[in-house]
mmCIF file of C-alpha atoms and ligand atoms in Angstrom:
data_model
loop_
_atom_site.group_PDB
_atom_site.id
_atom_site.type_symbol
_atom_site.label_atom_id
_atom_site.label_comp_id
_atom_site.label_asym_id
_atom_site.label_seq_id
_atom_site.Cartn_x
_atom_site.Cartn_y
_atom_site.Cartn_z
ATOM 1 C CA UNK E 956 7.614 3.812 0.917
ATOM 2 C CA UNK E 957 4.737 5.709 -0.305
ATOM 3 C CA UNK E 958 5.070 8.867 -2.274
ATOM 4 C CA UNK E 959 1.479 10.865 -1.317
ATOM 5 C CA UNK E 960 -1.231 11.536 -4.066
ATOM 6 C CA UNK E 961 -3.348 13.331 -2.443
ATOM 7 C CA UNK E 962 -1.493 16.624 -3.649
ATOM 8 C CA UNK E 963 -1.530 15.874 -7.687
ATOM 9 C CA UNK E 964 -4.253 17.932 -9.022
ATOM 10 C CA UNK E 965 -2.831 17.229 -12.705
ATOM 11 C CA UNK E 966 -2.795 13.341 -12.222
ATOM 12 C CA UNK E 967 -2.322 12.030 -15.890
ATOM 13 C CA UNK E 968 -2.211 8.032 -16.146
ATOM 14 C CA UNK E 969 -2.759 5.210 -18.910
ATOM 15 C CA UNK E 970 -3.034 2.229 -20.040
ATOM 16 C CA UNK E 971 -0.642 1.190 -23.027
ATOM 17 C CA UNK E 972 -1.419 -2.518 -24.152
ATOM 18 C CA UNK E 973 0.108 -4.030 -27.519
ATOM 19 C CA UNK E 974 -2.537 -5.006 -29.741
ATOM 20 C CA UNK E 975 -1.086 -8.960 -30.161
ATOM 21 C CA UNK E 976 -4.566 -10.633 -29.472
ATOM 22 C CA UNK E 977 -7.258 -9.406 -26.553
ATOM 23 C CA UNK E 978 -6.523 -8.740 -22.552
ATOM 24 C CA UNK E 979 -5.852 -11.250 -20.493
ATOM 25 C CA UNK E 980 -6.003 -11.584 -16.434
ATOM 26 C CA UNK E 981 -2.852 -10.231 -16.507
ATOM 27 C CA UNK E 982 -3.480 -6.962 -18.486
ATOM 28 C CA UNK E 983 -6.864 -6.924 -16.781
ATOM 29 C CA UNK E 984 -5.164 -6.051 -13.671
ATOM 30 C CA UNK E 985 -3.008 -4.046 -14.785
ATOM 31 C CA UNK E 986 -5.603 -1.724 -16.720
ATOM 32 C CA UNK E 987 -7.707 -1.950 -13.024
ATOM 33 C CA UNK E 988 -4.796 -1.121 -11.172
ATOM 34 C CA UNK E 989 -3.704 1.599 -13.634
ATOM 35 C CA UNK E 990 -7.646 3.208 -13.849
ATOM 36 C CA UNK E 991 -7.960 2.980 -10.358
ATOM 37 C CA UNK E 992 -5.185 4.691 -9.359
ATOM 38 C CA UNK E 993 -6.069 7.952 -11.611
ATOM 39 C CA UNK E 994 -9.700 7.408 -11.147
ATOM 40 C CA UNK E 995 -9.269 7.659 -7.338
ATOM 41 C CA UNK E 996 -7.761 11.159 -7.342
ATOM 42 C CA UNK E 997 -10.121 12.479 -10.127
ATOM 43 C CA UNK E 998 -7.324 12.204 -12.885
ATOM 44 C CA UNK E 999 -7.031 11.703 -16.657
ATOM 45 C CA UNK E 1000 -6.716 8.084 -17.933
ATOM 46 C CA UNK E 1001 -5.654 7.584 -21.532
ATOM 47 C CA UNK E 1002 -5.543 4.507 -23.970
ATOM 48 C CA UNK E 1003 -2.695 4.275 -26.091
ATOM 49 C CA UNK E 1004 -2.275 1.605 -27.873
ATOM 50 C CA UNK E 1005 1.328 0.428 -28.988
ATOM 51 C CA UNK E 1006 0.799 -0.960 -32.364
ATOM 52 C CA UNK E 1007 4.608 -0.406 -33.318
ATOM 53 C CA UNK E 1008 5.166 -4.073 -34.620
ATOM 54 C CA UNK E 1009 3.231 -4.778 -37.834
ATOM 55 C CA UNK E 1010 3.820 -8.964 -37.624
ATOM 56 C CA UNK E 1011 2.892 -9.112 -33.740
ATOM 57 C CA UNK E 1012 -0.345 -6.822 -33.682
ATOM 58 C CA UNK E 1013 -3.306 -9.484 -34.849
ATOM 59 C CA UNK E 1014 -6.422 -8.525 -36.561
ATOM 60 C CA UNK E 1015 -9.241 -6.576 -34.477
ATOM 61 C CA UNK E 1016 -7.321 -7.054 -31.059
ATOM 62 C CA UNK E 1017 -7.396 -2.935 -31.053
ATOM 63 C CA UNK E 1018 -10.872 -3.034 -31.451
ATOM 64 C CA UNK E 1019 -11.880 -5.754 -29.175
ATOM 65 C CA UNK E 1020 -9.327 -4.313 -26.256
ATOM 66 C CA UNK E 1021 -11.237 -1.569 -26.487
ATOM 67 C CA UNK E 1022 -14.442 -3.542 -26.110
ATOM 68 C CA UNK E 1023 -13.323 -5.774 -23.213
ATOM 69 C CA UNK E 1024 -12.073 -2.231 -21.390
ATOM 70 C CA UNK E 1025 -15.534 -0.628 -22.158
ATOM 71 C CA UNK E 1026 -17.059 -3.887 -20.644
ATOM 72 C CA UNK E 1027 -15.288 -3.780 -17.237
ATOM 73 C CA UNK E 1028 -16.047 -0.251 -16.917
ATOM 74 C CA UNK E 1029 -12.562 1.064 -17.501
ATOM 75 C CA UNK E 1030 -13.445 4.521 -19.635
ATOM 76 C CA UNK E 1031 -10.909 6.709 -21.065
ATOM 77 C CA UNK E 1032 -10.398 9.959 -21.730
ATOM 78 C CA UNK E 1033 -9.673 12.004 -24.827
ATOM 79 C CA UNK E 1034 -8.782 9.789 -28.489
ATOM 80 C CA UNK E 1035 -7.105 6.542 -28.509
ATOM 81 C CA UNK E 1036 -3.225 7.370 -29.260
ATOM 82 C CA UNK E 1037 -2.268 4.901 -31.859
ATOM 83 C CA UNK E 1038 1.527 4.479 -32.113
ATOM 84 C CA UNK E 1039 1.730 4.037 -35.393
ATOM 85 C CA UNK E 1040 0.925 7.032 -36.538
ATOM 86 C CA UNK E 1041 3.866 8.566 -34.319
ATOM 87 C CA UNK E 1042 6.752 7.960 -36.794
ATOM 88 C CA UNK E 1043 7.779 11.538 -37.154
ATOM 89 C CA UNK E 1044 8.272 11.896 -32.945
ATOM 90 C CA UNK E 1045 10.329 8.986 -32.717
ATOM 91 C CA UNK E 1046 12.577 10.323 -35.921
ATOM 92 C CA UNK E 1047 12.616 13.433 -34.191
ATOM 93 C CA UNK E 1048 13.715 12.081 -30.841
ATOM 94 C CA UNK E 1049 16.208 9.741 -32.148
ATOM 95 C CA UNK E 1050 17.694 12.223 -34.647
ATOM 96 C CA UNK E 1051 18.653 14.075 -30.533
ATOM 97 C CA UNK E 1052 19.197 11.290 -29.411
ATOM 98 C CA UNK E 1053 22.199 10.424 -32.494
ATOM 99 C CA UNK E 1054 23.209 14.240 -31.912
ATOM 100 C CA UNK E 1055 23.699 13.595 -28.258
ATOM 101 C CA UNK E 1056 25.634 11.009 -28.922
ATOM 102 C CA UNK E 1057 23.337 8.443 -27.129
ATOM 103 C CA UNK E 1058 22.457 6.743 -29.832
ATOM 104 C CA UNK E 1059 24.785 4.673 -32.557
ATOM 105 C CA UNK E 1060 24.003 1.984 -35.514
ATOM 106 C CA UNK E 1061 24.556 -1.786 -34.945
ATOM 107 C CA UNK E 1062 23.950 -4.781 -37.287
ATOM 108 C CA UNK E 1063 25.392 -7.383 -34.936
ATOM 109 C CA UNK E 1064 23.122 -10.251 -34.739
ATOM 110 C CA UNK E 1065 22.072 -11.809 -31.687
ATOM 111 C CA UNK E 1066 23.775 -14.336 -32.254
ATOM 112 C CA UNK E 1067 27.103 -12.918 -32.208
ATOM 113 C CA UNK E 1068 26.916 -11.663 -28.566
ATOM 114 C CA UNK E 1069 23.804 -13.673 -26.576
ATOM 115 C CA UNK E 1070 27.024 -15.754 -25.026
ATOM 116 C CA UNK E 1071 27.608 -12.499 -23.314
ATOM 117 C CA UNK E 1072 23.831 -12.150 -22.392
ATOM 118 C CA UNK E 1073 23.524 -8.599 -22.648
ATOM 119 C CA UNK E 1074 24.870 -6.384 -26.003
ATOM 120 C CA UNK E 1075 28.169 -5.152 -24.801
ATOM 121 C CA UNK E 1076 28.476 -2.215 -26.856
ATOM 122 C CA UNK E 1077 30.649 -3.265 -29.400
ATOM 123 C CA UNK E 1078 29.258 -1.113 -31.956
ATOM 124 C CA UNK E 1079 29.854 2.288 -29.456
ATOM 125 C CA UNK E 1080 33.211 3.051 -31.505
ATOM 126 C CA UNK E 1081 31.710 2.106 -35.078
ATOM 127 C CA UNK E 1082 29.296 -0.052 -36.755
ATOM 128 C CA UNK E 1083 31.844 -3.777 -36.973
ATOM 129 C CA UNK E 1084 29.310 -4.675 -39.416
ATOM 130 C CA UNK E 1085 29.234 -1.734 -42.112
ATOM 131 C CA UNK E 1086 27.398 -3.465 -44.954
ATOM 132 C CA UNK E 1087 24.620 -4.876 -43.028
ATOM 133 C CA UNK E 1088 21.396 -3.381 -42.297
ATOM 134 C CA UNK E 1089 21.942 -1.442 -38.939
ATOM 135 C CA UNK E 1090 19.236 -1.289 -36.031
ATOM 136 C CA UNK E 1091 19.963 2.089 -33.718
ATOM 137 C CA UNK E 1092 20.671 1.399 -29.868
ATOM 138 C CA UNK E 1093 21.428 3.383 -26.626
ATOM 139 C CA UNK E 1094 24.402 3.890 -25.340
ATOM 140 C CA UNK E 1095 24.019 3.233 -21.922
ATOM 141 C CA UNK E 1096 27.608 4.262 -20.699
ATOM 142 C CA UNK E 1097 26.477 7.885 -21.598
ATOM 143 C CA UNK E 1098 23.079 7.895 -19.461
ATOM 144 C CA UNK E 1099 22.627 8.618 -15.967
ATOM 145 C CA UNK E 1100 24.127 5.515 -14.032
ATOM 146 C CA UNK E 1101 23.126 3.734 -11.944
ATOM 147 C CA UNK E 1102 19.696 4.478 -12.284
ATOM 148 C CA UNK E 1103 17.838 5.570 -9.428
ATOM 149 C CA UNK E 1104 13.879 5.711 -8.357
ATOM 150 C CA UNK E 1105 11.376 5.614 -6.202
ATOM 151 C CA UNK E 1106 8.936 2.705 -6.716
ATOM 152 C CA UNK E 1107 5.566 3.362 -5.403
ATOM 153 C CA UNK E 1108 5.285 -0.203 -3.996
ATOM 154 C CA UNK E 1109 8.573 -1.739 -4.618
ATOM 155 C CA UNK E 1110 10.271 1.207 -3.151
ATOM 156 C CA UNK E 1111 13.878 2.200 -3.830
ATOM 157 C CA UNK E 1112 15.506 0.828 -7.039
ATOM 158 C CA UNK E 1113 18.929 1.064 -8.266
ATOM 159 C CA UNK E 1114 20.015 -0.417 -11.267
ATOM 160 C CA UNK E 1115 23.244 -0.123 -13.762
ATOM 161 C CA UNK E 1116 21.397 -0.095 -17.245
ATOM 162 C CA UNK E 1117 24.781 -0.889 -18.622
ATOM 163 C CA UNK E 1118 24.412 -4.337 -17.155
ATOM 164 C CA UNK E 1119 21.359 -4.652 -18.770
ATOM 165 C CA UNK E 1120 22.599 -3.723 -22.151
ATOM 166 C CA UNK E 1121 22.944 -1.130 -24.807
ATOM 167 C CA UNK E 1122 18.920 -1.533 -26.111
ATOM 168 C CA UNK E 1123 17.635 -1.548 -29.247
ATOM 169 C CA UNK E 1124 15.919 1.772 -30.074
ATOM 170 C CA UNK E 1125 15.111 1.053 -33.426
ATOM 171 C CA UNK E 1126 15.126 -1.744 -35.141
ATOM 172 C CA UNK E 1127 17.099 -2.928 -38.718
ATOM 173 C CA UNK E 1128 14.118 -3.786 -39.936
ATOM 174 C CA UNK E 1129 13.022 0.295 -39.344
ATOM 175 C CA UNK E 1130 9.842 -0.292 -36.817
ATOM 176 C CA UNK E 1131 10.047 1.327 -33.434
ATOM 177 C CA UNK E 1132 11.240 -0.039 -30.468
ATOM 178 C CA UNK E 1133 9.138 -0.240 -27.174
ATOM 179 C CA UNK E 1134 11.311 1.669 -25.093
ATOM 180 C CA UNK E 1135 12.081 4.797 -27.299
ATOM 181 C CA UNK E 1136 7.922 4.861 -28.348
ATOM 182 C CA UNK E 1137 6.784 4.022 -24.774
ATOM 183 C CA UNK E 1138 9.403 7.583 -23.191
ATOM 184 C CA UNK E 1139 7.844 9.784 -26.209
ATOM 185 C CA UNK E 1140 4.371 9.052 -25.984
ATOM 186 C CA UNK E 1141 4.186 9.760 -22.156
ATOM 187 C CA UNK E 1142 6.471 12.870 -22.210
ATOM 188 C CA UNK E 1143 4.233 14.067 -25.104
ATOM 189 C CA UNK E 1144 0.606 13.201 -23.398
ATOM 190 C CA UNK E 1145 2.450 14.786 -20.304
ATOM 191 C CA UNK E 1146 1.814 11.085 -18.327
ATOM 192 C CA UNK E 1147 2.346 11.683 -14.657
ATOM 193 C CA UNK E 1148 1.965 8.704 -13.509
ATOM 194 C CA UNK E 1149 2.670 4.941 -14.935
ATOM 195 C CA UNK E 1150 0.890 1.946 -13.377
ATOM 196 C CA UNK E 1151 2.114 -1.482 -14.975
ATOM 197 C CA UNK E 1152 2.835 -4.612 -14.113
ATOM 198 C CA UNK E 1153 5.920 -6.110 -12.953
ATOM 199 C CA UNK E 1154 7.135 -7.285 -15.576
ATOM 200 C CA UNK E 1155 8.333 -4.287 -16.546
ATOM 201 C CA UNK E 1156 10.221 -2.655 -14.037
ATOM 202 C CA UNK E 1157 13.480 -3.622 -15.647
ATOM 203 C CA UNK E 1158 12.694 -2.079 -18.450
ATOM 204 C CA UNK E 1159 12.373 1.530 -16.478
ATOM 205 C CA UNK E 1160 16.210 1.785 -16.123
ATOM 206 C CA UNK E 1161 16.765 2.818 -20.109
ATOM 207 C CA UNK E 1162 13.234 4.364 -20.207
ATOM 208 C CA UNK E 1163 14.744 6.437 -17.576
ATOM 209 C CA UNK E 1164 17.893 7.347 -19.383
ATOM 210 C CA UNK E 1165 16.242 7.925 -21.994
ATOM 211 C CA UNK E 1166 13.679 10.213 -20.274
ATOM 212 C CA UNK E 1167 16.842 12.359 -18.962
ATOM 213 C CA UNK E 1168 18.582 12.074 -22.152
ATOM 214 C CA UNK E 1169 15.627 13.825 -24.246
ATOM 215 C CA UNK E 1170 15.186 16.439 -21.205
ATOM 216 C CA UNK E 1171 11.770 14.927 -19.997
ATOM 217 C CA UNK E 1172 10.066 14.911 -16.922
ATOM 218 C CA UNK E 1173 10.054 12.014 -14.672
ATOM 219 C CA UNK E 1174 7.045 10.350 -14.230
ATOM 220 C CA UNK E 1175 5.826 8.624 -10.614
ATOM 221 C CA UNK E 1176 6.170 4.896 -11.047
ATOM 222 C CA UNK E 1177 4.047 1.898 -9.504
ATOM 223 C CA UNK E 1178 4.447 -1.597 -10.950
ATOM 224 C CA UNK E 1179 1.917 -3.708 -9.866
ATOM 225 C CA UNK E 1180 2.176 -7.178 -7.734
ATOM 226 C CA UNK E 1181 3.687 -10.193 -9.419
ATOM 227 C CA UNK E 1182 0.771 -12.478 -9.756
ATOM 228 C CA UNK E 1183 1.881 -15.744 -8.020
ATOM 229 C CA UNK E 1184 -0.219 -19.091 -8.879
ATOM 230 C CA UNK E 1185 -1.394 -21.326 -5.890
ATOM 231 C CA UNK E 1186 1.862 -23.383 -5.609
ATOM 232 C CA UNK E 1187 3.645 -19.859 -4.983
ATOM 233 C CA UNK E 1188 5.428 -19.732 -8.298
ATOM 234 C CA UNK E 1189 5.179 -16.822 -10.507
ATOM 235 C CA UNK E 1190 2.210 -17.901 -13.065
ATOM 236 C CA UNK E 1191 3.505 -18.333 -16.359
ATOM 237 C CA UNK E 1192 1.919 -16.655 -19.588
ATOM 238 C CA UNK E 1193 -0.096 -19.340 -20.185
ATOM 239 C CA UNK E 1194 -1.773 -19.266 -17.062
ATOM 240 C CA UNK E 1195 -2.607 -15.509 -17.385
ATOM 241 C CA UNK E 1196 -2.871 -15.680 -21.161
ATOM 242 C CA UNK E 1197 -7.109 -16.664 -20.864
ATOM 243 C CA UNK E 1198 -8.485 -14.798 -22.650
ATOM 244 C CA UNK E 1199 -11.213 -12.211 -20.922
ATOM 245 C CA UNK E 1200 -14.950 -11.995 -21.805
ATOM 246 C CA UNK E 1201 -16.634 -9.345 -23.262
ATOM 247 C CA UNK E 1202 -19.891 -10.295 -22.247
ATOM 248 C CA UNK E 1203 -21.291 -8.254 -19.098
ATOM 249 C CA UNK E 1204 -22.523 -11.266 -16.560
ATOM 250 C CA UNK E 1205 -18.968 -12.621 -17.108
ATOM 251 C CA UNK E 1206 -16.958 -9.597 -16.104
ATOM 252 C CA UNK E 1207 -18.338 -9.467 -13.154
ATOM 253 C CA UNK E 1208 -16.929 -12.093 -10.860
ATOM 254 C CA UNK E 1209 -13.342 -11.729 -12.851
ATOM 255 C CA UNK E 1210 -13.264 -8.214 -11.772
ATOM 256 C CA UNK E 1211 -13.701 -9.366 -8.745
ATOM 257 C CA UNK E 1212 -10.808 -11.830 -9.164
ATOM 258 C CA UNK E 1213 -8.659 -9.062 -10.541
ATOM 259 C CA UNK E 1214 -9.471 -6.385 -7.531
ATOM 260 C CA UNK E 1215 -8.067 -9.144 -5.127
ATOM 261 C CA UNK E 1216 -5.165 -9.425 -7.447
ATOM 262 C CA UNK E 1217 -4.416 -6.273 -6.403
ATOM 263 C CA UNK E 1218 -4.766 -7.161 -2.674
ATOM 264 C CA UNK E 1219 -8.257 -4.702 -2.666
ATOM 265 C CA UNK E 1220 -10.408 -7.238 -0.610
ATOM 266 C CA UNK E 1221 -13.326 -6.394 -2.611
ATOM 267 C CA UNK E 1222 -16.690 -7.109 -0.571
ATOM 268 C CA UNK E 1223 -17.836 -10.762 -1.483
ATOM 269 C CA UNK E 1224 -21.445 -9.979 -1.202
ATOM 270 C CA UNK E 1225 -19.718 -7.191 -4.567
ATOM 271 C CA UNK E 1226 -18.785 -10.649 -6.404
ATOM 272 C CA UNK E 1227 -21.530 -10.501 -8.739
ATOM 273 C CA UNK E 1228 -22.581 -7.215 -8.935
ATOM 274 C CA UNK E 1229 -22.291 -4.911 -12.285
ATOM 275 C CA UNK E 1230 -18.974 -3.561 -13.101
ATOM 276 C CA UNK E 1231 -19.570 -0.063 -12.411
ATOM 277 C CA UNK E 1232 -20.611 -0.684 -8.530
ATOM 278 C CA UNK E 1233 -17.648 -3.022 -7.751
ATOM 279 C CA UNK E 1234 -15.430 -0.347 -9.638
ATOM 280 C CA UNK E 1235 -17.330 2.660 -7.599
ATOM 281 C CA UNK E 1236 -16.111 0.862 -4.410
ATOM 282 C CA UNK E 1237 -13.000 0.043 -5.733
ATOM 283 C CA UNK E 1238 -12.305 3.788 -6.271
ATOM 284 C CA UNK E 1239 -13.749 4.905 -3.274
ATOM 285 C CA UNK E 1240 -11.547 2.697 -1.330
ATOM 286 C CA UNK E 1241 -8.561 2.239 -3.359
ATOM 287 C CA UNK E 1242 -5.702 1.590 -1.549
ATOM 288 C CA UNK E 1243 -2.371 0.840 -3.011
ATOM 289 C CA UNK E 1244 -0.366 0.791 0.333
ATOM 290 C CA UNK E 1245 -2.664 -2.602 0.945
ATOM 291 C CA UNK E 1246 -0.817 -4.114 -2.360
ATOM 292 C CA UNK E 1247 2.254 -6.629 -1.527
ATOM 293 C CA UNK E 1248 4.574 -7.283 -3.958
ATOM 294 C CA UNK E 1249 3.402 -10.721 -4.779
ATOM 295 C CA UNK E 1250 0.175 -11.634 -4.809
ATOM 296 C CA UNK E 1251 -1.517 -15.105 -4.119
ATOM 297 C CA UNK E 1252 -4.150 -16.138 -6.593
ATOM 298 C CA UNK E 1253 -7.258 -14.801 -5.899
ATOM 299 C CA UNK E 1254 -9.395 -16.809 -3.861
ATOM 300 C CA UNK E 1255 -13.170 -17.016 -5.235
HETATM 301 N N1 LIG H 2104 2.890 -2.005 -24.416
HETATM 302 C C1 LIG H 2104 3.472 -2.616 -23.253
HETATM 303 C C2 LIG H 2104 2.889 -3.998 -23.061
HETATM 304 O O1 LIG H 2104 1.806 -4.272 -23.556
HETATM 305 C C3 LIG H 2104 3.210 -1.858 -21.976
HETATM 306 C C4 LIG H 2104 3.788 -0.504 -21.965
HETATM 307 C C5 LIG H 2104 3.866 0.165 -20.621
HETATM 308 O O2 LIG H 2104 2.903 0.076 -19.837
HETATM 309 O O3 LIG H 2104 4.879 0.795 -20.369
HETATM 310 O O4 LIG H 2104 3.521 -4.809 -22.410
#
């Protein structure tokens, strides 16, 4: 099911990689998909990038992100958001979150519960673990439930976030988790719309009680095709972990690659040509009701 564009004037979208080492096909296509989607109804795209975790963000992978975007054409609007200069809104959002009572302290160690596969909770009625460092998780049982929403191309989703967990919102060592940063940053740059890739679709059931929980807006969500390989299975990280070029001639055919991804049928005689003219048709001719939810390997 479809939810129409056409009639979102204030279209708001962006990209939000982690800085752990350069784009990859698979964040390729999910920055296309993502750019193309706002770009087609003449709305905002922003870059945020979601530097939260100190040990996995290497070396110059903001910077060269930012190159390898500027090289396929994908401009942004406005300054780069930076997560980690956001500590004060997450503080401030968890400190509601605590007064809610949505939020409690844990020091369990995975260990202690991954035989149950999810956190059960066992911290809701005190920390069990008093003199250990405590990370801060959501308490699920107190969110909406089930979760409902309307995905843009994997339509209606309903899912018990309970059964997925009571998630880490902060963590004992004191960084940020993704899911607390991810719910203030797009409340706060007023995101309307959040194009990812699959992967993450599981993850929208606490983003969404979280979303409620702080008295947010809900955004329109489409998460992108699963990106099978040629023997039909999903491709693994390895497979979509190449890295992408930043040089100019190279882009061009993997843009290509990446437009099929998303099920565009680019022109062939467009293969070759510069970014901004296979990105110019793209746009002109985006069509996310042609997307599938998987998606074969591209074919040239
Ligand atoms: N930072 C997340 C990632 O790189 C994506 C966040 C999002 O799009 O919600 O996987």
């Amino acid at each position: 099911m479809t939810v129409p564009l056409a009639s979102t004037p204030n279209y708001i979208g962006r990209f939000a990689p982690t800085p752990s080492g350069p784009l990859h096909m698979g964040s390729l296509v999910a920055a296309v998909g993502s750019w193309l989607d706002a770009r087609a109804v003449g709305g905002r795209w922003l870059l945020r990038l979601e530097d939260i975790d100190p040990p996995r963000c290497s070396p110059g992978a903001a910077d060269q992100i930012q190159r390898q975007l500027e090289t396929f054409g994908l401009t942004w609007d406005g300054p780069i958001r930076y997560q980690s200069e956001r500590n004060d809104a997450y503080q401030a959002a968890l400190d509601r979150l605590i007064a809610a009572g949505m939020a409690y302290p844990c020091g369990c160690s995975r260990r202690e519960w991954q035989h149950e596969g999810y956190y059960p909770g066992w911290c809701r009625q005190g920390p069990r673990h008093p003199e250990r460092v405590q990370a801060w998780r959501l308490r699920t049982d107190r969110g909406i439930q089930p979760v409902t929403w309307q995905d843009r191309l994997f339509g209606h989703q309903c899912l018990d976030p309970t059964r997925q967990g009571d998630v880490v919102i902060k963590r004992k060592e004191g960084l940020w988790a993704y899911q607390l940063a991810v719910v203030v940053d797009d409340a706060d740059q007023n995101v309307t719309d959040i194009v990812r890739g699959f992967d993450l679709l599981d993850n929208t059931p606490w983003q969404r009680q979280l979303q409620v929980a702080l008295g947010y807006s809900e955004p329109r969500y489409l998460h992108l095709p699963l990106i099978l390989g040629d023997d039909g299975q999903k491709l693994s990280k390895q497979n979509l972990a190449t890295a992408i070029p930043d040089d100019g001639e190279l882009a061009r055919p993997l843009l290509h690659q990446a437009l099929q991804l998303l099920d565009q049928r680019p022109p062939r005689t467009l293969r070759l040509a510069p970014v901004a003219d296979q990105l110019a048709h793209a746009c002109r001719n985006w069509s996310p009701d042609s997307m599938s939810a998987t998606s074969g390997r591209a074919q040239d």
